[in-house]
mmCIF file of C-alpha atoms and ligand atoms in Angstrom:
data_model
loop_
_atom_site.group_PDB
_atom_site.id
_atom_site.type_symbol
_atom_site.label_atom_id
_atom_site.label_comp_id
_atom_site.label_asym_id
_atom_site.label_seq_id
_atom_site.Cartn_x
_atom_site.Cartn_y
_atom_site.Cartn_z
ATOM 1 C CA MET A 1 -41.822 42.409 -8.116
ATOM 2 C CA ASP A 2 -42.729 39.862 -10.807
ATOM 3 C CA ILE A 3 -39.928 37.243 -10.860
ATOM 4 C CA ASN A 4 -39.727 37.171 -14.649
ATOM 5 C CA LYS A 5 -39.173 40.915 -14.679
ATOM 6 C CA GLU A 6 -36.606 40.600 -11.897
ATOM 7 C CA LEU A 7 -34.703 38.018 -13.966
ATOM 8 C CA GLU A 8 -34.720 40.324 -16.995
ATOM 9 C CA GLU A 9 -33.293 43.131 -14.896
ATOM 10 C CA LEU A 10 -30.665 40.851 -13.358
ATOM 11 C CA LYS A 11 -29.593 39.822 -16.839
ATOM 12 C CA SER A 12 -29.145 43.307 -18.237
ATOM 13 C CA ARG A 13 -27.423 44.559 -15.068
ATOM 14 C CA ALA A 14 -25.035 41.593 -14.933
ATOM 15 C CA LEU A 15 -24.062 41.809 -18.600
ATOM 16 C CA GLU A 16 -23.538 45.542 -18.321
ATOM 17 C CA GLN A 17 -21.285 45.131 -15.276
ATOM 18 C CA LEU A 18 -19.378 42.317 -16.993
ATOM 19 C CA ALA A 19 -18.639 44.519 -19.983
ATOM 20 C CA GLY A 20 -17.140 47.065 -17.558
ATOM 21 C CA THR A 21 -14.745 44.664 -15.750
ATOM 22 C CA ALA A 22 -11.178 45.556 -16.646
ATOM 23 C CA ASP A 23 -9.092 42.897 -14.859
ATOM 24 C CA LEU A 24 -9.217 39.363 -13.381
ATOM 25 C CA LYS A 25 -9.687 40.630 -9.831
ATOM 26 C CA ALA A 26 -12.770 42.608 -10.801
ATOM 27 C CA LEU A 27 -14.009 39.582 -12.748
ATOM 28 C CA GLU A 28 -13.807 37.389 -9.635
ATOM 29 C CA ALA A 29 -15.798 39.987 -7.687
ATOM 30 C CA TRP A 30 -18.394 39.963 -10.475
ATOM 31 C CA ARG A 31 -18.578 36.155 -10.332
ATOM 32 C CA VAL A 32 -19.216 36.159 -6.596
ATOM 33 C CA PHE A 33 -21.817 38.961 -6.909
ATOM 34 C CA CYS A 34 -23.744 37.489 -9.860
ATOM 35 C CA LEU A 35 -23.253 33.723 -9.531
ATOM 36 C CA GLY A 36 -22.112 33.164 -5.916
ATOM 37 C CA LYS A 37 -24.215 31.328 -3.294
ATOM 38 C CA LYS A 38 -25.694 34.582 -1.956
ATOM 39 C CA SER A 39 -26.406 36.162 -5.375
ATOM 40 C CA PRO A 40 -30.040 37.124 -6.211
ATOM 41 C CA LEU A 41 -30.008 34.498 -8.994
ATOM 42 C CA SER A 42 -29.003 31.682 -6.614
ATOM 43 C CA GLN A 43 -31.721 32.834 -4.200
ATOM 44 C CA ILE A 44 -34.334 32.652 -6.954
ATOM 45 C CA LEU A 45 -33.160 29.156 -7.881
ATOM 46 C CA ARG A 46 -33.273 28.053 -4.255
ATOM 47 C CA GLY A 47 -36.817 29.452 -3.850
ATOM 48 C CA LEU A 48 -38.214 27.583 -6.883
ATOM 49 C CA SER A 49 -39.620 24.779 -4.746
ATOM 50 C CA ASP A 50 -41.899 27.270 -2.933
ATOM 51 C CA LEU A 51 -43.584 28.435 -6.173
ATOM 52 C CA PRO A 52 -46.831 26.967 -7.566
ATOM 53 C CA PRO A 53 -46.067 24.232 -10.171
ATOM 54 C CA GLU A 54 -47.000 26.284 -13.266
ATOM 55 C CA GLU A 55 -44.851 29.241 -12.275
ATOM 56 C CA ARG A 56 -42.057 26.958 -11.053
ATOM 57 C CA ARG A 57 -41.651 25.482 -14.538
ATOM 58 C CA SER A 58 -41.497 28.793 -16.443
ATOM 59 C CA VAL A 59 -39.384 30.655 -13.842
ATOM 60 C CA GLY A 60 -37.075 27.639 -13.456
ATOM 61 C CA ALA A 61 -36.433 27.506 -17.208
ATOM 62 C CA LEU A 62 -35.690 31.238 -17.381
ATOM 63 C CA ALA A 63 -33.457 31.261 -14.283
ATOM 64 C CA ASN A 64 -31.420 28.272 -15.480
ATOM 65 C CA GLU A 65 -31.068 29.829 -18.929
ATOM 66 C CA LEU A 66 -29.746 33.014 -17.319
ATOM 67 C CA LYS A 67 -27.308 31.020 -15.151
ATOM 68 C CA ALA A 68 -25.926 29.216 -18.221
ATOM 69 C CA LEU A 69 -25.599 32.512 -20.092
ATOM 70 C CA LEU A 70 -23.738 34.207 -17.231
ATOM 71 C CA GLU A 71 -21.412 31.211 -16.808
ATOM 72 C CA SER A 72 -20.445 31.089 -20.472
ATOM 73 C CA SER A 73 -20.003 34.888 -20.565
ATOM 74 C CA LEU A 74 -17.698 34.560 -17.547
ATOM 75 C CA VAL A 75 -15.499 31.999 -19.335
ATOM 76 C CA GLN A 76 -15.264 34.165 -22.453
ATOM 77 C CA LYS A 77 -14.406 37.263 -20.460
ATOM 78 C CA ARG A 78 -11.777 35.388 -18.428
ATOM 79 C CA ASP A 79 -10.097 34.121 -21.608
ATOM 80 C CA SER A 80 -9.946 37.580 -23.143
ATOM 81 C CA LEU A 81 -8.637 39.207 -19.932
ATOM 82 C CA GLN A 82 -5.940 36.532 -19.547
ATOM 83 C CA LEU A 83 -4.859 37.009 -23.137
ATOM 84 C CA ALA A 84 -4.700 40.763 -22.623
ATOM 85 C CA GLU A 85 -2.542 40.278 -19.492
ATOM 86 C CA VAL A 86 -0.078 38.024 -21.358
ATOM 87 C CA SER A 87 0.165 40.511 -24.267
ATOM 88 C CA ALA A 88 0.800 43.366 -21.829
ATOM 89 C CA LEU A 89 3.637 41.418 -20.181
ATOM 90 C CA GLN A 90 5.131 40.545 -23.555
ATOM 91 C CA GLU A 91 5.038 44.194 -24.617
ATOM 92 C CA LYS A 92 6.886 45.151 -21.445
ATOM 93 C CA GLY A 93 9.431 42.434 -22.272
ATOM 94 C CA SER A 94 8.914 40.639 -18.930
ATOM 95 C CA LEU A 95 7.493 37.425 -20.390
ATOM 96 C CA ASP A 96 9.332 35.125 -22.774
ATOM 97 C CA VAL A 97 6.855 32.564 -24.128
ATOM 98 C CA THR A 98 9.641 30.792 -26.029
ATOM 99 C CA LEU A 99 11.337 29.618 -22.786
ATOM 100 C CA PRO A 100 11.061 25.812 -22.410
ATOM 101 C CA GLY A 101 8.621 24.738 -19.631
ATOM 102 C CA ARG A 102 9.820 23.434 -16.274
ATOM 103 C CA PRO A 103 10.039 19.627 -16.308
ATOM 104 C CA ILE A 104 7.389 17.908 -14.166
ATOM 105 C CA THR A 105 9.124 15.662 -11.638
ATOM 106 C CA GLN A 106 7.749 12.148 -11.812
ATOM 107 C CA GLY A 107 7.417 9.889 -8.806
ATOM 108 C CA ARG A 108 8.258 6.193 -8.892
ATOM 109 C CA LEU A 109 7.467 3.045 -6.961
ATOM 110 C CA HIS A 110 9.398 2.514 -3.731
ATOM 111 C CA PRO A 111 12.067 -0.228 -4.133
ATOM 112 C CA THR A 112 10.177 -2.412 -1.639
ATOM 113 C CA THR A 113 6.983 -2.182 -3.720
ATOM 114 C CA GLN A 114 8.970 -3.014 -6.861
ATOM 115 C CA ILE A 115 10.537 -6.104 -5.313
ATOM 116 C CA VAL A 116 7.234 -7.283 -3.746
ATOM 117 C CA ARG A 117 5.678 -7.174 -7.213
ATOM 118 C CA GLN A 118 8.606 -9.033 -8.815
ATOM 119 C CA ILE A 119 8.537 -11.780 -6.183
ATOM 120 C CA CYS A 120 4.762 -12.184 -6.389
ATOM 121 C CA ASP A 121 5.027 -12.391 -10.204
ATOM 122 C CA ILE A 122 7.523 -15.267 -9.882
ATOM 123 C CA PHE A 123 5.168 -17.219 -7.615
ATOM 124 C CA VAL A 124 2.081 -16.354 -9.685
ATOM 125 C CA ALA A 125 3.921 -17.896 -12.676
ATOM 126 C CA MET A 126 4.287 -21.061 -10.542
ATOM 127 C CA GLY A 127 0.521 -21.168 -9.927
ATOM 128 C CA PHE A 128 0.215 -19.239 -6.628
ATOM 129 C CA GLN A 129 -2.518 -16.683 -5.901
ATOM 130 C CA VAL A 130 -1.837 -13.401 -4.060
ATOM 131 C CA ALA A 131 -3.741 -12.415 -0.876
ATOM 132 C CA GLU A 132 -3.375 -9.724 1.796
ATOM 133 C CA GLY A 133 -4.346 -9.550 5.474
ATOM 134 C CA PRO A 134 -4.517 -7.247 8.524
ATOM 135 C CA GLU A 135 -1.417 -5.687 10.115
ATOM 136 C CA VAL A 136 -3.192 -5.379 13.477
ATOM 137 C CA GLU A 137 -3.777 -8.994 14.458
ATOM 138 C CA TRP A 138 -5.228 -11.121 17.237
ATOM 139 C CA ASP A 139 -2.865 -13.073 19.514
ATOM 140 C CA TYR A 140 -4.809 -16.156 18.358
ATOM 141 C CA TYR A 141 -3.699 -15.855 14.700
ATOM 142 C CA ASN A 142 -0.189 -14.511 15.331
ATOM 143 C CA PHE A 143 0.661 -17.132 17.966
ATOM 144 C CA GLU A 144 -1.902 -19.597 19.307
ATOM 145 C CA ALA A 145 -3.245 -21.101 16.086
ATOM 146 C CA LEU A 146 0.389 -21.380 14.935
ATOM 147 C CA ASN A 147 1.151 -23.790 17.755
ATOM 148 C CA ILE A 148 2.604 -21.099 20.066
ATOM 149 C CA PRO A 149 0.366 -21.076 23.163
ATOM 150 C CA LYS A 150 0.571 -18.424 25.898
ATOM 151 C CA GLY A 151 3.743 -18.766 27.948
ATOM 152 C CA HIS A 152 5.496 -20.838 25.249
ATOM 153 C CA PRO A 153 9.202 -19.881 25.073
ATOM 154 C CA ALA A 154 8.978 -19.605 21.267
ATOM 155 C CA ARG A 155 7.105 -16.324 21.778
ATOM 156 C CA ASP A 156 10.477 -14.829 22.686
ATOM 157 C CA MET A 157 11.568 -15.288 19.052
ATOM 158 C CA TRP A 158 9.199 -12.461 18.081
ATOM 159 C CA ALA A 159 9.264 -9.435 20.435
ATOM 160 C CA THR A 160 5.944 -7.751 19.891
ATOM 161 C CA PHE A 161 4.176 -4.380 19.947
ATOM 162 C CA TRP A 162 0.921 -4.915 21.849
ATOM 163 C CA VAL A 163 -2.144 -2.745 21.202
ATOM 164 C CA ASP A 164 -3.394 -1.032 24.351
ATOM 165 C CA TYR A 165 -6.785 -2.754 24.390
ATOM 166 C CA GLN A 166 -8.027 -5.026 27.161
ATOM 167 C CA ASN A 167 -10.804 -7.586 26.819
ATOM 168 C CA GLU A 168 -13.269 -8.495 29.585
ATOM 169 C CA GLN A 169 -10.819 -11.020 31.026
ATOM 170 C CA GLY A 170 -8.221 -8.243 31.442
ATOM 171 C CA GLU A 171 -6.018 -9.699 28.657
ATOM 172 C CA ARG A 172 -4.421 -7.730 25.835
ATOM 173 C CA PRO A 173 -5.157 -9.961 22.817
ATOM 174 C CA MET A 174 -4.356 -7.482 20.019
ATOM 175 C CA LEU A 175 -0.906 -6.816 18.531
ATOM 176 C CA LEU A 176 0.971 -5.628 15.464
ATOM 177 C CA ARG A 177 1.679 -8.847 13.586
ATOM 178 C CA THR A 178 5.271 -10.007 13.900
ATOM 179 C CA HIS A 179 5.124 -12.078 10.718
ATOM 180 C CA THR A 180 2.791 -12.819 7.807
ATOM 181 C CA SER A 181 2.240 -16.411 9.039
ATOM 182 C CA PRO A 182 -1.162 -15.584 10.688
ATOM 183 C CA MET A 183 -2.469 -15.417 7.120
ATOM 184 C CA GLN A 184 -1.787 -19.161 6.763
ATOM 185 C CA ILE A 185 -4.564 -19.730 9.307
ATOM 186 C CA ARG A 186 -6.922 -17.055 7.964
ATOM 187 C CA ILE A 187 -6.631 -18.497 4.429
ATOM 188 C CA MET A 188 -7.041 -22.156 5.452
ATOM 189 C CA GLU A 189 -10.054 -21.271 7.627
ATOM 190 C CA LYS A 190 -11.802 -19.866 4.553
ATOM 191 C CA THR A 191 -10.581 -22.261 1.833
ATOM 192 C CA SER A 192 -10.601 -25.982 1.210
ATOM 193 C CA PRO A 193 -7.435 -27.577 -0.159
ATOM 194 C CA PRO A 194 -5.711 -27.391 -2.592
ATOM 195 C CA VAL A 195 -4.227 -24.063 -1.481
ATOM 196 C CA ARG A 196 -1.371 -22.216 -3.185
ATOM 197 C CA VAL A 197 -1.025 -18.634 -2.066
ATOM 198 C CA VAL A 198 1.547 -15.900 -1.383
ATOM 199 C CA VAL A 199 0.838 -13.064 1.063
ATOM 200 C CA PRO A 200 2.924 -9.876 0.950
ATOM 201 C CA GLY A 201 2.647 -7.401 3.834
ATOM 202 C CA LYS A 202 4.199 -5.262 6.536
ATOM 203 C CA VAL A 203 5.268 -6.783 9.865
ATOM 204 C CA TYR A 204 6.535 -5.262 13.119
ATOM 205 C CA ARG A 205 9.095 -6.299 15.720
ATOM 206 C CA TYR A 206 10.126 -4.662 18.940
ATOM 207 C CA GLU A 207 13.850 -5.004 18.359
ATOM 208 C CA ALA A 208 17.006 -2.929 17.895
ATOM 209 C CA THR A 209 17.928 -2.040 14.320
ATOM 210 C CA ASP A 210 21.227 -2.816 12.586
ATOM 211 C CA ALA A 211 22.514 -3.299 9.023
ATOM 212 C CA THR A 212 20.143 -6.234 8.389
ATOM 213 C CA HIS A 213 17.337 -5.640 10.952
ATOM 214 C CA GLU A 214 14.509 -3.082 10.944
ATOM 215 C CA SER A 215 11.645 -2.770 13.454
ATOM 216 C CA SER A 216 9.097 -2.669 10.660
ATOM 217 C CA PHE A 217 9.761 -4.474 7.414
ATOM 218 C CA TYR A 218 8.013 -6.538 4.754
ATOM 219 C CA GLN A 219 7.557 -10.273 4.486
ATOM 220 C CA ILE A 220 6.020 -12.542 1.887
ATOM 221 C CA GLU A 221 4.367 -15.663 3.199
ATOM 222 C CA GLY A 222 3.917 -18.696 0.984
ATOM 223 C CA LEU A 223 1.602 -21.645 1.591
ATOM 224 C CA ALA A 224 0.906 -24.746 -0.498
ATOM 225 C CA VAL A 225 -1.351 -27.521 0.829
ATOM 226 C CA ASP A 226 -2.633 -30.507 -1.111
ATOM 227 C CA LYS A 227 -2.600 -34.310 -1.116
ATOM 228 C CA GLY A 228 0.950 -35.626 -1.429
ATOM 229 C CA VAL A 229 2.941 -32.359 -1.045
ATOM 230 C CA THR A 230 6.498 -33.245 0.089
ATOM 231 C CA PHE A 231 9.662 -31.596 1.358
ATOM 232 C CA GLY A 232 11.045 -32.131 -2.170
ATOM 233 C CA ASP A 233 8.294 -29.788 -3.468
ATOM 234 C CA LEU A 234 9.342 -27.157 -0.913
ATOM 235 C CA LYS A 235 12.999 -27.290 -1.978
ATOM 236 C CA GLY A 236 12.190 -27.417 -5.696
ATOM 237 C CA CYS A 237 9.875 -24.429 -5.438
ATOM 238 C CA LEU A 238 12.298 -22.285 -3.422
ATOM 239 C CA TYR A 239 15.384 -23.195 -5.522
ATOM 240 C CA GLU A 240 13.421 -22.249 -8.636
ATOM 241 C CA PHE A 241 12.397 -18.966 -7.001
ATOM 242 C CA ALA A 242 16.058 -18.140 -6.173
ATOM 243 C CA ARG A 243 17.163 -19.067 -9.708
ATOM 244 C CA ARG A 244 14.504 -16.853 -11.329
ATOM 245 C CA LEU A 245 15.305 -13.927 -9.035
ATOM 246 C CA TYR A 246 19.095 -14.009 -8.795
ATOM 247 C CA GLY A 247 20.158 -16.061 -11.800
ATOM 248 C CA PRO A 248 21.833 -19.497 -11.771
ATOM 249 C CA GLU A 249 25.238 -18.398 -10.396
ATOM 250 C CA ARG A 250 23.976 -17.478 -6.865
ATOM 251 C CA LYS A 251 24.275 -20.308 -4.319
ATOM 252 C CA ALA A 252 21.406 -21.274 -1.997
ATOM 253 C CA ARG A 253 21.701 -23.216 1.264
ATOM 254 C CA PHE A 254 19.116 -24.969 3.451
ATOM 255 C CA ARG A 255 19.795 -25.603 7.146
ATOM 256 C CA CYS A 256 17.633 -26.960 9.944
ATOM 257 C CA ASP A 257 15.721 -24.303 11.861
ATOM 258 C CA TYR A 258 12.924 -24.281 14.403
ATOM 259 C CA PHE A 259 9.497 -22.723 13.954
ATOM 260 C CA PRO A 260 6.682 -24.180 16.099
ATOM 261 C CA PHE A 261 4.237 -24.178 13.175
ATOM 262 C CA VAL A 262 6.325 -26.376 10.825
ATOM 263 C CA GLU A 263 7.967 -29.780 11.146
ATOM 264 C CA PRO A 264 10.657 -30.133 9.914
ATOM 265 C CA GLY A 265 11.706 -26.462 9.744
ATOM 266 C CA VAL A 266 14.511 -24.918 7.699
ATOM 267 C CA GLU A 267 16.108 -21.593 6.906
ATOM 268 C CA MET A 268 17.235 -20.734 3.413
ATOM 269 C CA ALA A 269 20.279 -18.521 2.868
ATOM 270 C CA ILE A 270 21.982 -17.084 -0.227
ATOM 271 C CA ASP A 271 25.755 -16.634 -0.492
ATOM 272 C CA CYS A 272 26.791 -13.077 0.400
ATOM 273 C CA PHE A 273 27.245 -10.903 -2.707
ATOM 274 C CA ALA A 274 29.494 -8.438 -0.858
ATOM 275 C CA CYS A 275 32.285 -10.849 0.095
ATOM 276 C CA ALA A 276 31.508 -13.753 -2.288
ATOM 277 C CA GLY A 277 31.050 -15.978 0.750
ATOM 278 C CA LYS A 278 34.305 -15.035 2.506
ATOM 279 C CA GLY A 279 32.639 -13.251 5.445
ATOM 280 C CA CYS A 280 32.033 -9.515 6.059
ATOM 281 C CA ARG A 281 30.015 -7.035 8.180
ATOM 282 C CA LEU A 282 26.872 -7.557 6.082
ATOM 283 C CA CYS A 283 26.789 -11.324 6.513
ATOM 284 C CA SER A 284 28.126 -11.196 10.102
ATOM 285 C CA ASN A 285 31.263 -13.006 8.877
ATOM 286 C CA THR A 286 29.329 -16.126 7.900
ATOM 287 C CA GLY A 287 29.405 -15.769 4.101
ATOM 288 C CA TRP A 288 25.634 -16.353 3.952
ATOM 289 C CA ILE A 289 22.554 -14.135 4.324
ATOM 290 C CA GLU A 290 19.360 -15.746 5.552
ATOM 291 C CA ILE A 291 16.388 -14.757 3.398
ATOM 292 C CA LEU A 292 13.590 -16.979 4.621
ATOM 293 C CA GLY A 293 12.264 -19.503 7.073
ATOM 294 C CA ALA A 294 10.262 -22.477 5.808
ATOM 295 C CA GLY A 295 9.071 -25.997 6.544
ATOM 296 C CA MET A 296 6.295 -28.573 6.269
ATOM 297 C CA VAL A 297 3.068 -27.301 7.854
ATOM 298 C CA HIS A 298 2.761 -28.837 11.341
ATOM 299 C CA PRO A 299 -0.063 -31.412 11.689
ATOM 300 C CA ASP A 300 -1.434 -29.473 14.707
ATOM 301 C CA VAL A 301 -1.776 -26.366 12.545
ATOM 302 C CA LEU A 302 -3.663 -28.369 9.911
ATOM 303 C CA ARG A 303 -5.915 -29.765 12.644
ATOM 304 C CA SER A 304 -6.625 -26.257 14.022
ATOM 305 C CA VAL A 305 -8.278 -25.363 10.685
ATOM 306 C CA ASN A 306 -10.024 -28.738 10.304
ATOM 307 C CA TYR A 307 -7.724 -30.100 7.577
ATOM 308 C CA ASP A 308 -7.036 -33.822 8.063
ATOM 309 C CA PRO A 309 -3.219 -34.217 8.366
ATOM 310 C CA ASP A 310 -3.516 -37.872 7.323
ATOM 311 C CA VAL A 311 -4.904 -36.721 3.966
ATOM 312 C CA TYR A 312 -3.255 -33.363 3.363
ATOM 313 C CA THR A 313 0.306 -32.103 3.692
ATOM 314 C CA GLY A 314 1.800 -28.757 2.833
ATOM 315 C CA PHE A 315 4.767 -26.459 2.971
ATOM 316 C CA ALA A 316 5.038 -22.840 4.077
ATOM 317 C CA PHE A 317 7.715 -20.183 3.920
ATOM 318 C CA GLY A 318 8.164 -16.592 5.070
ATOM 319 C CA LEU A 319 10.753 -14.419 3.378
ATOM 320 C CA GLY A 320 12.150 -11.046 4.385
ATOM 321 C CA VAL A 321 11.507 -8.758 1.412
ATOM 322 C CA GLU A 322 14.238 -6.138 2.004
ATOM 323 C CA ARG A 323 16.927 -8.821 2.196
ATOM 324 C CA ILE A 324 16.256 -9.621 -1.481
ATOM 325 C CA PRO A 325 17.353 -6.246 -2.996
ATOM 326 C CA ILE A 326 20.154 -6.091 -0.409
ATOM 327 C CA LEU A 327 21.597 -9.185 -2.033
ATOM 328 C CA ARG A 328 20.684 -8.208 -5.560
ATOM 329 C CA TYR A 329 22.046 -4.671 -5.658
ATOM 330 C CA GLY A 330 24.720 -4.842 -2.975
ATOM 331 C CA ILE A 331 22.974 -2.484 -0.494
ATOM 332 C CA ASP A 332 24.930 -2.559 2.741
ATOM 333 C CA ASP A 333 22.311 -1.247 5.212
ATOM 334 C CA ILE A 334 18.598 -2.110 5.426
ATOM 335 C CA ARG A 335 17.872 1.191 7.222
ATOM 336 C CA LEU A 336 18.392 3.051 3.931
ATOM 337 C CA PHE A 337 15.017 1.776 2.692
ATOM 338 C CA TYR A 338 12.913 3.809 5.098
ATOM 339 C CA SER A 339 15.111 6.808 5.874
ATOM 340 C CA ASN A 340 13.526 8.785 2.986
ATOM 341 C CA ASP A 341 16.841 9.796 1.430
ATOM 342 C CA LEU A 342 16.052 10.542 -2.212
ATOM 343 C CA ARG A 343 19.699 9.993 -3.214
ATOM 344 C CA PHE A 344 19.122 6.335 -2.302
ATOM 345 C CA LEU A 345 15.503 5.944 -3.479
ATOM 346 C CA LYS A 346 16.119 7.535 -6.899
ATOM 347 C CA GLN A 347 18.528 4.755 -7.847
ATOM 348 C CA PHE A 348 15.695 2.246 -8.289
HETATM 349 C C1 LIG B 401 9.338 -15.896 10.551
HETATM 350 O O1 LIG B 401 8.896 -14.748 10.630
HETATM 351 C C2 LIG B 401 8.438 -17.073 10.178
HETATM 352 N N1 LIG B 401 7.063 -16.625 10.192
HETATM 353 C C3 LIG B 401 8.861 -17.577 8.819
HETATM 354 C C4 LIG B 401 8.235 -18.860 8.446
HETATM 355 C C5 LIG B 401 7.078 -18.881 7.696
HETATM 356 C C6 LIG B 401 8.816 -20.066 8.847
HETATM 357 C C7 LIG B 401 6.493 -20.096 7.341
HETATM 358 C C8 LIG B 401 8.237 -21.266 8.504
HETATM 359 C C9 LIG B 401 7.094 -21.266 7.742
HETATM 360 P P1 LIG B 401 11.803 -15.199 10.929
HETATM 361 O O2 LIG B 401 11.589 -14.487 12.204
HETATM 362 O O3 LIG B 401 13.051 -15.966 10.791
HETATM 363 O O4 LIG B 401 10.636 -16.223 10.662
HETATM 364 O O5 LIG B 401 11.696 -14.130 9.733
HETATM 365 C C10 LIG B 401 11.630 -14.538 8.376
HETATM 366 C C11 LIG B 401 12.551 -13.656 7.523
HETATM 367 O O6 LIG B 401 12.243 -12.275 7.756
HETATM 368 C C12 LIG B 401 14.005 -13.798 7.879
HETATM 369 O O7 LIG B 401 14.578 -14.859 7.183
HETATM 370 C C13 LIG B 401 14.583 -12.481 7.412
HETATM 371 O O8 LIG B 401 14.803 -12.515 6.001
HETATM 372 C C14 LIG B 401 13.451 -11.514 7.658
HETATM 373 N N2 LIG B 401 13.619 -10.769 8.913
HETATM 374 C C15 LIG B 401 13.481 -11.212 10.185
HETATM 375 N N3 LIG B 401 13.687 -10.246 11.076
HETATM 376 C C16 LIG B 401 13.954 -9.129 10.365
HETATM 377 C C17 LIG B 401 14.232 -7.765 10.710
HETATM 378 N N4 LIG B 401 14.230 -7.336 11.973
HETATM 379 N N5 LIG B 401 14.457 -6.885 9.707
HETATM 380 C C18 LIG B 401 14.410 -7.290 8.412
HETATM 381 N N6 LIG B 401 14.139 -8.548 8.021
HETATM 382 C C19 LIG B 401 13.912 -9.469 8.966
#
């Protein structure tokens, strides 16, 4: 049959059937029959490319016109059927359109995300940039380039999840990063000094959990390298950070600590909010809660990324993100953060 004639017939048949549809179910059946993938109209449209060019143009225009007409008729019919259904329900008294709608529950940012953003904002205001890096890391970045060669006892400080992948030498060089410090190396490899950057991210440790320890948690790494950076800059920067985050009344304490990639190394602690420094379960009876490790970047680390330690110096720090809201809001167990209890999460 002539395609133009076939289209005419399709049109009158479809419109006639549409006029006869009495409910939404029948309308859906009509849609599938007249506009679905297997409908005669779709087949004509699909076959257009096989027609000679002249015919293709005229048939194509007609077929597309018919498709648009059927689609708009469908929308109109659906609206009128829906309206009729609502009126029928109202007449029966089973629909009360004056009832207030159900409130839409709104999600919110996880407390860890909120605190990561607040901390990064504080450092951005001090001139730091923000960068991110991989959670699955090479042994080289997590340990070796940070002055922790294979077999070094300092590796015991960070019990690790290794990825089950062996290289040609039979070694397993891939792991879940135990800290954000590998990003110090990745950033210095790609950038010339001066560097001022903070790196938020998730880290993993193969260790037992307790009120202040999780096996996966967040850290924020900080790194500043330039000519003439001193330990005074490190302390000034971190005191200012604590003041902006906790207010002036909270006490901060620096003590010597050991990290192979800094020299000298320190830990910074804040006085325990729960016992006002007297000693309790949260602070393991010390009165202080450690929030970060820090120090002056070790000359060997600078050398490993081709920075001249006689010209450049720098400081680095790595802070445990969850410890910050613990101190700020008086949360007495870190495990609450990731146990998905909405009664806890909704408070932030
Ligand atoms: C480090 O991870 C070093 N990379 C920090 C560093 C960076 C030192 C740069 C010097 C220079 P440490 O293992 O102490 O250090 O962890 C840093 C912080 O992460 C701790 O102060 C603590 O706040 C937090 N933290 C450590 N272990 C856990 C854990 N299991 N659960 C929650 N927070 C933790």
